[in-house]
C-alpha cells in the first residue's frame, strides 16, 4: 500500500500530495499524513508549499464510511487549522471536485487555484449534515454571507469560472495539478505574496432581507429536513463571533446532526445508490457495444427515451406505425430538445445537429438492422408486444440487445417470441424518461449475463440509476406501489378523505400525495386496470371504485383539468373537489361502511406497513436482490423522501416487530390483503433487520 500523503521537495517549493484512491477522501490516515506533511514543510527549507491530490480528483470530502463510528484524531477541523496556521504560504490546487471536507481543506490554504473543469461544493446537506470543518465559517468570510449560504444549502457544485468570479480561487489554469501548483508557488515567491488566512477576515456586510428571503426559499424547498436551516444559523451566528467561537457552534451543529436518523438515512441512500450498480455476478462481465439505439413507439415514453439517448451522445432510430406518426414523434422529440435549450442544458446548434445527424424517425423496421440495442415502448398489450418482438427477431443483427419497456408484462413470454431469448431483457424507464433517474433492469429467465451488463452500461451512459429486478407483475416498483395504493383506497373507504391522505403523506415527506399522483397519471389507468382485473378478482378483495364514477364523468385527472382535484387558472396545482367526497360517501353507503376519523399517525403506519410488507415479499422472492434495491427504486422512481432512506431502511428504523404488529392487527379485519410476508416474519423471529441482508 502506498502512503496516502507524500511530501516532496522541489527546490524552494514543498509539494504535499494526497493519494488515497478512489476519491482521496480524508480518512484518518490521510488526516494524520497531512499533519505530518504540514509539519515536514514547516521544518524544511522550502519557502512555499503546494497542496494537491493525485488521481482523478482533489479531496472529495471526509470519509463517509467513518461516519457513525467513534471519530479518531486528528480531526479534520484541527488539521485544517494546522495548515492555515503555517507561517509560510501554502497554495492548494483543485482538480476534479473539491467537496465537503475537501473544499474545507482548500479553504484552510492561503491561496487556491483551480484547473479548468474543476468544481467545488459543500454537499453535506445531502447527507443530512452541515459542513463540519470550517465551511460555514470560512466561506462567508471569503465570499460573503448570502452566496456562501446559497452554496452550502443547495449542495450544488460551483464550476471553476464561477469560483474565480466569486473569489473562491485566485486563478483558473490549464495543465497538471503539479505544473499549476509549481507555477503559482513561483508567483508567490516572485511577488513575495504573504500568508493569508481566511479565519482572520471578517464577513462583508449584507442585507438581512436577502438572508430572510434565502431562508424562506431554503425552508420551502427542503420540507422535513432539519439540516439546511441549521447551516444558515451557525454561519450567521459565527459571523459575529471570534472565529474559533463560530467553529465551536459549527461543530456542535455537525455533531447534533450526526446523531439524527436523517443523517443515517441519507448516508444509507448515498451508498445504496452506488451499490445497486455493482452486482457481484456481473464483475468482469463485458457489456456489448452501444452506439446505435432503436426505439419502437414515439409516444411520451418512447420520445422521452429517445431524447435521453440523444442527449447522451447515442444515435437513435425511432420506429412508428406510419410516416405521419413518425413525423409526430420527431416533432415531439424536437419539442423536448427545445425545452432543454430553454433551460440552458443544450445549445441551439447542438440541438439542430442532434435532429439532423443523430435521429432517424421512420416506419421502416429495416432501419434497425444495425442497431445495437432496441427498446420497445409500444402499447401495454401482450399481443402488440409479441408482434414487435417477432419483427425485431427477423430484422436485428445477431448480438443486438432487445428490450421491452413494459411496466408489468411478463418478459419471459415476450422473449419466447424470439429465437434469441438470451438477448432479451426489460428496461423499465419512468416518465418523463429523459428526466427521471430510475431504470429498472429486468432480468428474464434466459437473459445472458452480458446482456444484463449491457443494460447497466446503458444506464451509466444515460446517467441513470439502474436497479436489477426479476420478472413479476409490476417488477419491484409498481408491484409494491399496487399494495400501498390499495391500502390507501381501503383507508378512504373506511373514512379518510383523499385530501387528508395526500396532506399527511406529503407531510411525511413524499414528493406528491397518492391521489395527486393518480390525477397526474390519469384516472383512466386505474379504471382500465379495474376492468382488466374484474373477471379474475377474488371476492374477498376490497377496492374503491369511485374512480369509475370520475371516469364516467370524464374527470380523468390533470389532463382534463379535473380529477380528485380541480385544476384551473385559479389553482394550477389543484384544489380539492368537494363533490368527490359525496361520490365517496355514496360508495361507502352502498357498501354498508360507517366512516370514521383517521389520525395522521394511523395513515402513515398503515401505508408504510403495506409498502414494507410487499417489499419484504419482493426481496424474499428474489425479485429485488437486496432490501437496498427496493430503497433505491422507491427513492428514485416514486418520490420516497430521501431523508427517510427508503422503505426498508425506514422499517429497520421504526422496528420490524412494530411493522409486523400493524399487519397482524389489520389482518383481524382483512386477512386477505394483510398476509405477513414470510421474510418479515423470519427476520422478526431471528431478531434481524433488513440491513443485515444488504451485506455481500
Ligand atoms: C464531509 O466532508 C463532512 C465535512 O464537512 C466535515 C467532516 C468533519 N467517503 O460516486 P462514485 C466512494 S461529508 C467515502 O461512484 P464518481 C464511493 O462510495 C462528505 N467514500 O464516483 C465509490 O465507492 P465504490 C462530503 C466515498 O466519479 C467511489 O468512492 N462529500 C466518498 O461518480 C467512487 O465514487 C461528499 O458528499 C467519501 N466522501 O463521483 C462527496 N465519496 O466504488 C461524495 C465517494 O466502492 N462523493 N466515495 O462504490 C461524490 O459526490 C462522488 O463520489 C464524486 C465522484 C463526485 C466525488
XYZ file of C-alpha atoms and ligand atoms in Angstrom:
752
model
C 0.000 0.000 0.000
C 1.357 3.439 -0.891
C 1.426 6.292 1.595
C -1.844 8.237 1.392
C 0.089 11.518 1.752
C 3.582 12.276 0.378
C 5.872 15.254 0.848
C 8.281 16.132 -1.961
C 10.838 18.929 -2.125
C 11.064 20.767 -5.466
C 13.826 23.289 -4.742
C 12.278 26.098 -2.723
C 8.840 24.576 -3.101
C 7.431 21.778 -0.960
C 4.718 19.657 -2.544
C 2.174 17.772 -0.442
C 0.342 15.098 -2.434
C -2.781 13.332 -1.179
C -3.026 9.929 -2.840
C -5.930 7.948 -1.464
C -7.951 6.363 -4.286
C -10.640 6.367 -5.450
C -11.624 9.921 -4.438
C -8.958 11.000 -1.914
C -11.419 11.033 0.994
C -9.833 12.278 4.226
C -9.888 9.105 6.280
C -7.802 9.018 9.431
C -4.596 8.010 7.580
C -4.926 10.997 5.228
C -5.566 13.353 8.136
C -2.537 12.078 10.031
C -0.462 12.181 6.844
C -1.445 15.787 6.160
C -0.493 16.884 9.678
C 2.884 15.177 9.266
C 3.390 16.719 5.807
C 2.499 20.200 7.072
C 4.999 19.705 9.906
C 7.638 18.499 7.455
C 7.109 21.617 5.345
C 7.218 23.894 8.422
C 10.514 22.365 9.494
C 12.024 22.374 5.994
C 13.989 24.927 3.975
C 11.168 25.172 1.435
C 9.586 28.610 1.376
C 6.226 27.866 -0.069
C 4.067 24.739 -0.272
C 1.664 23.286 -2.818
C -1.168 21.024 -1.641
C -2.590 18.826 -4.402
C -4.090 15.413 -4.961
C -3.196 12.500 -7.219
C -5.672 10.641 -9.389
C -8.972 11.737 -10.848
C -9.986 14.323 -8.269
C -8.951 16.576 -5.431
C -10.273 15.522 -1.994
C -13.975 14.573 -2.327
C -14.655 15.054 1.383
C -14.462 13.397 4.730
C -14.517 9.592 4.560
C -18.240 8.923 4.821
C -17.562 5.312 5.852
C -16.204 6.667 9.164
C -19.459 8.456 9.986
C -21.434 6.934 12.833
C -18.230 5.428 14.307
C -16.067 6.913 17.073
C -14.140 9.788 15.474
C -10.383 9.272 15.512
C -7.775 12.034 15.919
C -6.527 14.147 14.296
C -9.949 15.625 13.485
C -10.341 17.286 10.112
C -11.042 20.643 11.679
C -7.842 20.510 13.750
C -5.849 19.525 10.683
C -7.228 22.442 8.688
C -6.358 24.926 11.455
C -2.882 23.381 11.496
C -2.453 24.021 7.768
C -3.879 27.528 7.971
C -1.592 28.369 10.893
C 1.549 27.637 8.833
C 3.899 30.614 8.876
C 4.883 30.063 5.221
C 2.380 30.371 2.355
C 0.587 27.319 1.027
C -1.392 27.137 -2.211
C -3.913 24.443 -2.976
C -4.554 23.113 -6.497
C -8.096 21.896 -7.152
C -8.801 19.438 -9.944
C -11.879 17.258 -10.389
C -14.084 18.009 -7.409
C -13.219 19.535 -4.029
C -16.249 18.617 -1.989
C -17.220 18.893 1.676
C -14.145 18.400 3.844
C -12.043 18.556 0.664
C -13.216 22.070 -0.097
C -12.765 22.917 3.582
C -9.112 21.804 3.351
C -8.747 24.091 0.328
C -10.272 26.968 2.329
C -7.674 26.349 5.015
C -4.891 27.044 2.490
C -3.697 30.601 1.891
C -4.297 30.557 -1.885
C -6.328 28.376 -4.250
C -6.052 27.720 -7.957
C -8.443 25.567 -9.963
C -7.721 23.544 -13.054
C -10.167 24.111 -15.898
C -13.263 21.969 -15.368
C -12.742 21.693 -11.603
C -15.710 22.152 -9.282
C -16.124 22.837 -5.576
C -19.074 22.352 -3.266
C -20.284 21.717 0.260
C -22.787 18.859 -0.250
C -23.044 17.876 3.431
C -26.793 18.658 3.471
C -27.214 15.763 1.018
C -26.024 13.557 3.879
C -28.246 15.212 6.488
C -25.281 17.198 7.844
C -23.750 20.659 7.731
C -20.123 21.358 6.847
C -18.172 20.398 9.956
C -14.619 21.551 9.332
C -14.967 25.296 8.973
C -17.007 25.555 5.768
C -19.832 27.572 7.341
C -17.296 29.944 8.903
C -14.622 30.401 6.239
C -16.771 30.553 3.103
C -18.884 33.569 4.271
C -15.663 35.351 5.269
C -14.230 34.716 1.815
C -17.195 35.437 -0.486
C -19.971 36.948 1.635
C -22.837 35.515 3.652
C -25.543 35.184 1.002
C -23.537 33.414 -1.736
C -21.932 31.167 0.894
C -25.293 30.149 2.400
C -26.668 29.547 -1.081
C -23.771 27.202 -1.845
C -23.967 25.061 1.273
C -27.771 24.891 1.460
C -28.114 23.917 -2.211
C -25.188 21.455 -2.166
C -24.538 22.494 -5.743
C -21.164 22.196 -7.397
C -19.616 25.522 -8.355
C -17.598 25.479 -11.582
C -14.079 26.885 -11.830
C -15.081 30.049 -13.713
C -17.758 30.912 -11.166
C -15.230 30.218 -8.396
C -12.973 32.825 -9.962
C -15.814 35.358 -10.156
C -16.841 34.722 -6.555
C -13.249 34.992 -5.323
C -13.019 31.385 -4.186
C -9.909 30.802 -6.307
C -7.151 33.125 -7.425
C -6.832 31.632 -10.897
C -8.203 29.045 -13.302
C -5.384 27.355 -15.176
C -4.577 24.509 -17.542
C -2.003 21.756 -17.094
C -1.430 19.106 -14.473
C -2.022 19.829 -10.783
C 1.754 19.717 -10.210
C 2.531 22.158 -13.033
C -0.250 24.509 -11.895
C 0.867 24.321 -8.268
C 4.537 24.917 -9.023
C 3.658 27.868 -11.287
C 1.549 29.560 -8.609
C 4.161 28.820 -5.945
C 6.776 30.552 -8.122
C 4.441 33.539 -8.383
C 4.163 33.633 -4.581
C 7.952 33.605 -4.363
C 8.441 36.179 -7.119
C 5.835 38.594 -5.766
C 6.544 37.800 -2.145
C 2.859 37.090 -1.529
C 2.093 36.813 2.179
C 0.394 34.170 4.298
C -3.344 34.924 4.009
C -5.711 33.284 6.484
C -9.440 33.356 5.842
C -10.061 32.962 9.597
C -8.560 36.433 10.059
C -11.061 38.018 7.630
C -14.449 39.468 8.540
C -17.753 38.826 6.806
C -18.742 41.673 4.462
C -21.980 43.467 5.456
C -25.109 42.022 3.829
C -28.797 42.887 3.684
C -30.766 40.894 6.301
C -33.771 40.959 3.935
C -31.739 38.937 1.406
C -30.916 36.412 4.089
C -34.566 36.192 5.168
C -35.601 35.564 1.543
C -32.951 32.851 1.162
C -34.048 31.218 4.415
C -37.712 31.142 3.295
C -36.737 29.665 -0.037
C -34.497 27.018 1.537
C -37.198 26.051 4.063
C -39.789 25.694 1.294
C -37.529 23.545 -0.873
C -36.485 21.218 1.950
C -39.638 20.418 3.892
C -38.973 17.856 6.587
C -35.176 18.259 6.547
C -33.500 19.544 9.678
C -30.000 20.377 8.464
C -30.345 23.232 5.958
C -31.531 25.943 8.321
C -29.068 24.833 10.968
C -26.268 25.512 8.466
C -27.517 29.063 7.951
C -27.897 29.561 11.707
C -24.318 28.604 12.530
C -22.939 30.672 9.653
C -24.853 33.757 10.765
C -24.004 33.279 14.435
C -20.345 32.729 13.579
C -20.056 35.966 11.621
C -20.481 37.974 14.826
C -18.226 35.804 16.935
C -14.477 35.368 17.175
C -13.572 32.768 14.524
C -12.961 29.868 16.889
C -16.214 30.508 18.769
C -18.008 30.197 15.429
C -16.144 26.959 14.761
C -17.419 25.620 18.091
C -21.004 26.395 17.083
C -20.496 24.688 13.742
C -19.009 21.637 15.427
C -21.947 21.420 17.814
C -24.370 21.597 14.872
C -22.422 18.944 12.973
C -22.399 16.535 15.926
C -26.055 17.134 16.778
C -26.969 16.254 13.199
C -24.631 13.260 13.193
C -26.905 11.692 15.840
C -30.100 12.106 13.772
C -31.934 9.323 11.925
C -31.954 11.638 8.889
C -28.151 11.507 8.700
C -28.192 7.686 8.911
C -30.948 7.524 6.259
C -29.195 9.808 3.807
C -25.868 8.043 4.132
C -27.689 4.758 3.557
C -29.151 6.320 0.396
C -25.677 7.527 -0.712
C -24.086 4.085 -0.510
C -27.190 2.251 -1.753
C -27.462 4.267 -4.951
C -23.896 3.218 -5.723
C -24.332 -0.395 -4.596
C -27.272 -1.026 -6.972
C -24.966 -0.673 -9.954
C -22.453 -3.245 -8.787
C -23.868 -6.737 -8.908
C -21.296 -9.319 -7.795
C -22.339 -11.706 -10.591
C -21.560 -9.079 -13.241
C -17.984 -8.499 -12.042
C -15.743 -8.936 -15.058
C -18.669 -9.420 -17.477
C -18.075 -7.256 -20.555
C -21.152 -5.417 -21.835
C -21.873 -5.277 -25.556
C -21.071 -2.123 -27.524
C -23.648 0.656 -27.559
C -23.715 3.310 -30.262
C -26.956 2.968 -32.162
C -30.207 2.641 -30.206
C -33.565 1.700 -31.706
C -36.788 2.853 -30.091
C -40.169 1.429 -31.085
C -43.017 3.813 -30.389
C -42.838 7.593 -30.349
C -45.360 8.408 -27.602
C -44.433 10.189 -24.386
C -42.356 7.254 -23.193
C -40.633 6.351 -26.465
C -39.956 10.032 -27.212
C -38.508 10.574 -23.727
C -36.255 7.514 -24.110
C -35.066 8.790 -27.494
C -34.268 12.214 -26.009
C -32.407 10.645 -23.114
C -30.274 8.633 -25.575
C -29.662 11.603 -27.889
C -28.574 13.834 -25.008
C -26.079 11.151 -24.015
C -24.434 11.047 -27.421
C -26.120 7.911 -28.788
C -27.566 7.601 -32.305
C -31.311 6.870 -32.306
C -33.647 5.302 -34.847
C -37.265 5.609 -33.799
C -39.938 3.477 -35.451
C -43.594 4.470 -35.659
C -46.634 2.886 -37.356
C -46.657 5.154 -40.404
C -44.977 8.218 -41.860
C -47.419 10.604 -40.215
C -46.881 9.102 -36.743
C -43.116 9.131 -37.348
C -43.262 12.853 -38.122
C -45.364 13.452 -34.998
C -42.782 11.590 -32.914
C -39.995 13.719 -34.443
C -41.943 16.881 -33.588
C -42.404 15.657 -30.026
C -38.675 14.976 -29.666
C -37.848 18.379 -31.167
C -40.168 19.943 -28.568
C -38.404 18.166 -25.703
C -34.992 19.207 -27.046
C -36.290 22.779 -27.349
C -37.085 22.647 -23.634
C -33.502 21.568 -22.957
C -32.307 24.572 -24.969
C -34.657 26.839 -23.000
C -33.286 25.516 -19.724
C -29.736 26.165 -20.928
C -28.831 22.456 -20.978
C -28.254 22.349 -24.735
C -27.091 24.890 -27.322
C -29.387 25.540 -30.315
C -26.553 24.392 -32.633
C -26.168 21.103 -30.789
C -29.954 20.609 -30.857
C -30.003 21.138 -34.631
C -27.114 18.717 -35.082
C -28.852 16.049 -32.977
C -32.040 16.311 -35.002
C -30.214 16.320 -38.335
C -27.470 13.753 -37.760
C -28.272 11.580 -34.738
C -32.016 10.950 -35.085
C -33.879 8.932 -37.712
C -37.673 8.630 -37.448
C -39.280 6.171 -39.825
C -41.934 3.488 -40.210
C -39.443 1.058 -41.721
C -38.221 -1.632 -39.287
C -35.342 -2.403 -41.677
C -33.649 0.769 -40.378
C -32.945 -1.210 -37.188
C -30.783 -3.806 -38.921
C -27.562 -2.438 -37.425
C -28.964 -1.195 -34.076
C -27.001 -2.358 -31.020
C -29.949 -2.232 -28.661
C -33.654 -1.750 -29.352
C -36.150 -0.581 -26.748
C -39.788 -1.328 -27.409
C -42.141 1.276 -25.910
C -45.486 0.491 -27.529
C -48.959 -0.036 -26.086
C -49.124 -2.239 -22.959
C -50.830 -5.165 -24.682
C -49.098 -8.525 -24.826
C -50.186 -9.225 -28.403
C -48.828 -5.890 -29.637
C -45.537 -6.513 -27.860
C -45.259 -10.043 -29.220
C -45.783 -8.739 -32.723
C -42.993 -6.172 -32.277
C -40.543 -8.752 -30.940
C -41.277 -11.163 -33.783
C -40.387 -8.397 -36.229
C -37.258 -7.417 -34.288
C -36.104 -11.033 -34.243
C -36.333 -11.138 -38.012
C -34.529 -7.842 -38.626
C -31.973 -7.115 -35.890
C -28.361 -8.190 -36.262
C -27.047 -11.126 -34.236
C -25.998 -9.911 -30.790
C -28.373 -6.937 -30.743
C -29.993 -6.492 -27.340
C -33.794 -6.483 -27.471
C -35.511 -4.690 -24.612
C -39.096 -4.066 -23.575
C -40.121 -1.010 -21.617
C -43.198 -2.756 -20.266
C -44.173 -1.754 -16.714
C -45.674 -5.076 -15.723
C -45.973 -7.614 -18.573
C -44.110 -10.936 -18.480
C -40.724 -10.518 -20.180
C -40.287 -14.288 -20.407
C -43.356 -14.518 -22.636
C -42.087 -11.634 -24.751
C -38.624 -13.247 -25.027
C -40.227 -16.518 -26.116
C -41.396 -14.798 -29.319
C -37.776 -14.672 -30.458
C -35.164 -17.262 -31.344
C -32.755 -15.390 -29.055
C -34.313 -15.129 -25.588
C -30.797 -14.751 -24.156
C -30.646 -11.295 -25.788
C -33.944 -10.085 -24.321
C -34.450 -8.097 -21.109
C -36.729 -5.446 -19.640
C -35.670 -1.813 -19.451
C -38.374 -0.083 -17.454
C -37.996 3.701 -17.743
C -40.052 6.150 -15.716
C -41.910 9.036 -17.250
C -40.690 11.566 -18.305
C -37.890 9.244 -19.376
C -35.358 11.990 -20.127
C -35.794 13.393 -16.612
C -36.471 10.520 -14.225
C -33.319 8.876 -12.890
C -34.572 5.364 -12.198
C -34.169 2.497 -14.658
C -35.403 -0.945 -13.643
C -33.368 -3.553 -15.497
C -35.458 -6.674 -15.650
C -33.610 -9.973 -15.917
C -35.734 -12.620 -17.585
C -35.188 -16.350 -17.108
C -32.860 -16.667 -20.112
C -31.200 -13.208 -20.189
C -27.445 -13.667 -20.735
C -25.088 -12.022 -18.188
C -23.511 -9.760 -20.844
C -26.994 -8.626 -21.894
C -27.809 -7.709 -18.306
C -24.423 -5.958 -18.108
C -25.327 -4.049 -21.298
C -28.497 -2.822 -19.577
C -26.336 -1.464 -16.759
C -23.912 0.060 -19.286
C -26.822 1.835 -20.979
C -27.976 3.186 -17.608
C -24.470 4.510 -16.975
C -24.345 6.138 -20.405
C -27.730 7.779 -19.751
C -26.639 8.815 -16.217
C -29.497 6.861 -14.701
C -29.672 4.838 -11.502
C -30.084 1.168 -12.504
C -31.813 -1.375 -10.297
C -31.892 -5.040 -11.269
C -35.353 -6.604 -10.960
C -36.768 -10.051 -11.566
C -39.874 -10.873 -13.583
C -43.252 -10.473 -11.879
C -46.343 -8.316 -12.377
C -45.028 -4.769 -11.811
C -41.392 -5.750 -11.086
C -40.085 -4.021 -7.946
C -41.580 -0.545 -8.058
C -45.080 -0.972 -9.466
C -45.721 -4.221 -7.646
C -45.050 -2.572 -4.281
C -46.973 0.530 -5.402
C -50.059 -1.570 -6.021
C -50.012 -2.782 -2.411
C -49.717 0.578 -0.681
C -52.054 2.236 -3.148
C -54.659 -0.401 -2.284
C -54.105 0.300 1.429
C -54.797 3.971 0.621
C -58.108 3.171 -1.020
C -59.072 0.993 1.981
C -58.481 3.925 4.314
C -60.580 6.217 2.136
C -63.391 3.662 2.110
C -63.165 3.462 5.903
C -63.400 7.221 6.374
C -60.221 9.135 5.477
C -60.507 11.605 2.604
C -58.140 11.529 -0.383
C -57.206 15.107 0.502
C -56.255 14.145 4.057
C -54.226 11.204 2.746
C -52.292 13.458 0.375
C -51.686 16.065 3.058
C -50.464 13.535 5.631
C -48.197 11.661 3.226
C -46.715 14.864 1.831
C -46.040 15.979 5.417
C -44.294 12.616 5.920
C -42.044 13.670 3.049
C -43.411 12.119 -0.156
C -42.895 14.390 -3.137
C -46.588 14.117 -4.018
C -49.598 12.560 -2.294
C -51.014 9.344 -3.826
C -54.225 10.894 -5.156
C -52.367 13.782 -6.760
C -50.177 11.150 -8.404
C -53.311 9.372 -9.666
C -54.567 12.645 -11.134
C -51.218 13.134 -12.841
C -51.030 9.604 -14.246
C -54.681 9.664 -15.361
C -57.783 8.221 -13.723
C -58.372 6.141 -16.839
C -55.373 3.945 -15.940
C -56.969 2.775 -12.665
C -60.312 2.366 -14.421
C -58.821 0.186 -17.172
C -56.888 -1.878 -14.637
C -60.072 -2.495 -12.630
C -61.825 -3.561 -15.822
C -58.946 -5.874 -16.727
C -58.855 -7.498 -13.289
C -62.630 -7.729 -12.767
C -63.137 -11.217 -14.300
C -60.478 -12.828 -12.110
C -60.863 -10.737 -8.962
C -61.050 -12.640 -5.697
C -64.373 -11.899 -3.987
C -62.516 -11.193 -0.733
C -60.627 -8.285 -2.293
C -61.662 -4.814 -1.087
C -61.242 -1.975 -3.527
C -62.517 1.554 -4.101
C -64.379 2.260 -7.330
C -65.208 5.965 -7.053
C -62.646 6.314 -9.859
C -65.214 4.651 -12.157
C -67.639 7.484 -11.404
C -64.943 10.076 -12.127
C -64.115 8.206 -15.340
C -67.763 8.210 -16.429
C -67.908 11.963 -15.808
C -64.801 12.430 -17.976
C -62.742 13.561 -14.974
C -59.515 11.860 -15.959
C -57.203 13.950 -13.796
C -54.846 16.736 -14.745
C -55.178 16.150 -18.464
C -58.877 17.086 -18.303
C -58.413 19.737 -15.616
C -60.470 17.706 -13.173
C -59.925 14.512 -11.202
C -59.785 14.202 -7.424
C -58.783 17.852 -7.589
C -59.830 20.744 -9.824
C -57.028 22.251 -11.925
C -57.627 25.681 -13.410
C -56.086 29.123 -13.633
C -57.131 29.808 -10.055
C -55.351 26.675 -8.752
C -52.955 25.207 -11.321
C -51.643 22.732 -8.744
C -55.180 21.633 -7.924
C -57.782 22.355 -5.236
C -59.938 19.682 -3.587
C -63.189 18.924 -5.352
C -65.919 18.811 -2.660
C -68.147 16.732 -4.928
C -65.637 13.899 -4.700
C -66.487 13.497 -1.016
C -70.139 12.993 -1.931
C -69.221 10.392 -4.547
C -67.119 8.519 -1.985
C -69.863 8.835 0.659
C -72.291 7.196 -1.772
C -69.897 4.307 -2.324
C -69.492 3.812 1.442
C -73.272 3.820 1.869
C -73.635 1.323 -0.963
C -71.054 -0.955 0.669
C -72.530 -0.550 4.163
C -69.444 1.148 5.603
C -69.807 3.607 8.504
C -66.971 6.089 8.108
C -64.661 7.000 10.992
C -61.901 9.541 11.526
C -58.245 8.670 10.851
C -55.253 10.212 12.609
C -52.128 11.158 10.643
C -50.151 8.534 12.572
C -52.581 5.790 11.644
C -52.441 6.725 7.968
C -48.640 6.654 7.896
C -48.476 3.446 9.914
C -50.818 1.529 7.608
C -49.475 2.975 4.367
C -45.924 2.115 5.326
C -46.836 -1.334 6.658
C -48.443 -2.215 3.312
C -45.385 -0.923 1.447
C -42.867 -2.719 3.674
C -44.808 -5.987 3.679
C -44.953 -6.180 -0.126
C -41.327 -5.060 -0.341
C -40.351 -7.897 2.003
C -42.150 -10.295 -0.322
C -40.357 -8.818 -3.331
C -36.982 -9.359 -1.611
C -37.973 -12.772 -0.276
C -38.871 -13.940 -3.785
C -35.630 -12.591 -5.267
C -37.446 -10.036 -7.452
C -35.208 -7.476 -5.736
C -31.738 -8.761 -4.859
C -31.390 -6.835 -1.610
C -33.505 -4.516 0.520
C -31.335 -1.625 -0.684
C -32.528 -2.248 -4.266
C -36.079 -1.613 -3.068
C -34.988 1.526 -1.237
C -33.295 2.983 -4.314
C -36.286 2.104 -6.525
C -38.666 3.960 -4.235
C -36.301 6.906 -3.722
C -35.699 7.497 -7.424
C -38.948 6.410 -9.045
C -41.691 7.027 -6.502
C -40.848 10.223 -4.605
C -39.969 8.463 -1.336
C -38.328 11.011 0.998
C -34.575 10.637 0.848
C -34.209 11.731 4.457
C -36.029 8.545 5.456
C -33.658 6.358 3.429
C -36.273 4.210 1.632
C -38.992 1.873 2.975
C -36.660 -0.905 4.127
C -34.318 1.462 5.936
C -37.369 3.140 7.482
C -38.700 -0.266 8.565
C -35.418 -1.051 10.323
C -35.567 2.372 11.957
C -39.079 2.003 13.407
C -38.550 -1.693 14.176
C -39.731 -4.748 12.258
C -41.764 -6.004 15.226
C -43.827 -2.838 15.048
C -44.442 -3.287 11.319
C -45.464 -6.908 11.842
C -47.748 -5.874 14.717
C -49.573 -3.414 12.424
C -50.020 -6.114 9.793
C -51.258 -8.640 12.360
C -53.715 -6.092 13.770
C -55.067 -5.235 10.303
C -55.364 -8.931 9.439
C -58.024 -9.247 12.147
C -60.454 -7.433 9.842
C -58.948 -8.245 6.429
C -56.795 -11.360 6.378
C -56.934 -11.478 2.583
C -54.970 -8.294 1.980
C -52.925 -8.341 5.187
C -50.891 -11.527 4.936
C -47.491 -11.055 6.577
C -44.568 -11.631 4.234
C -42.590 -14.754 5.219
C -39.296 -12.808 5.123
C -40.648 -10.199 7.530
C -41.819 -12.895 9.932
C -38.480 -14.655 9.667
C -36.451 -11.519 10.379
C -38.609 -10.673 13.395
C -38.258 -14.228 14.719
C -34.485 -14.079 14.301
C -34.169 -10.552 15.715
C -32.563 -9.348 12.495
C -33.024 -6.316 10.254
C -33.359 -5.749 6.516
C -29.936 -4.085 6.615
C -28.402 -7.471 7.520
C -29.426 -8.691 4.044
C -27.657 -5.816 2.274
C -24.185 -7.169 3.022
C -22.360 -9.207 0.410
C -17.859 15.918 4.723
O -16.906 16.131 4.032
C -18.034 16.446 6.116
C -17.093 17.555 6.462
O -17.686 18.814 6.236
C -16.748 17.564 7.922
C -16.095 16.357 8.494
C -15.711 16.545 9.952
N -16.145 8.915 1.509
O -19.537 8.408 -6.681
P -18.546 7.488 -7.265
C -16.658 6.270 -2.855
S -19.129 14.950 4.181
C -16.016 7.603 1.292
O -19.017 6.218 -7.844
P -17.917 9.432 -9.298
C -17.971 5.766 -3.434
O -18.753 5.142 -2.456
C -18.592 14.393 2.595
N -16.198 7.033 0.081
O -17.592 8.224 -8.323
C -17.486 4.823 -4.506
O -17.106 3.625 -3.862
P -17.319 2.207 -4.594
C -18.843 15.425 1.574
C -16.528 7.837 -0.927
O -16.693 9.666 -10.063
C -16.212 5.507 -5.006
O -15.800 6.399 -3.959
N -18.504 14.884 0.276
C -16.701 9.205 -0.759
O -19.208 9.182 -9.989
C -16.400 6.291 -6.279
O -17.495 7.187 -6.089
C -19.431 14.286 -0.490
O -20.578 14.157 -0.124
C -16.488 9.750 0.522
N -16.602 11.055 0.769
O -18.175 10.683 -8.356
C -18.946 13.809 -1.826
N -17.054 9.757 -1.954
O -16.503 2.300 -5.835
C -19.474 12.444 -2.117
C -17.081 8.746 -2.827
O -16.813 1.227 -3.594
N -18.928 11.887 -3.342
N -16.776 7.579 -2.220
O -18.798 2.113 -4.873
C -19.383 12.251 -4.565
O -20.201 13.121 -4.732
C -18.832 11.484 -5.747
O -18.296 10.295 -5.257
C -17.720 12.217 -6.549
C -17.138 11.235 -7.595
C -18.354 13.425 -7.257
C -16.615 12.674 -5.667
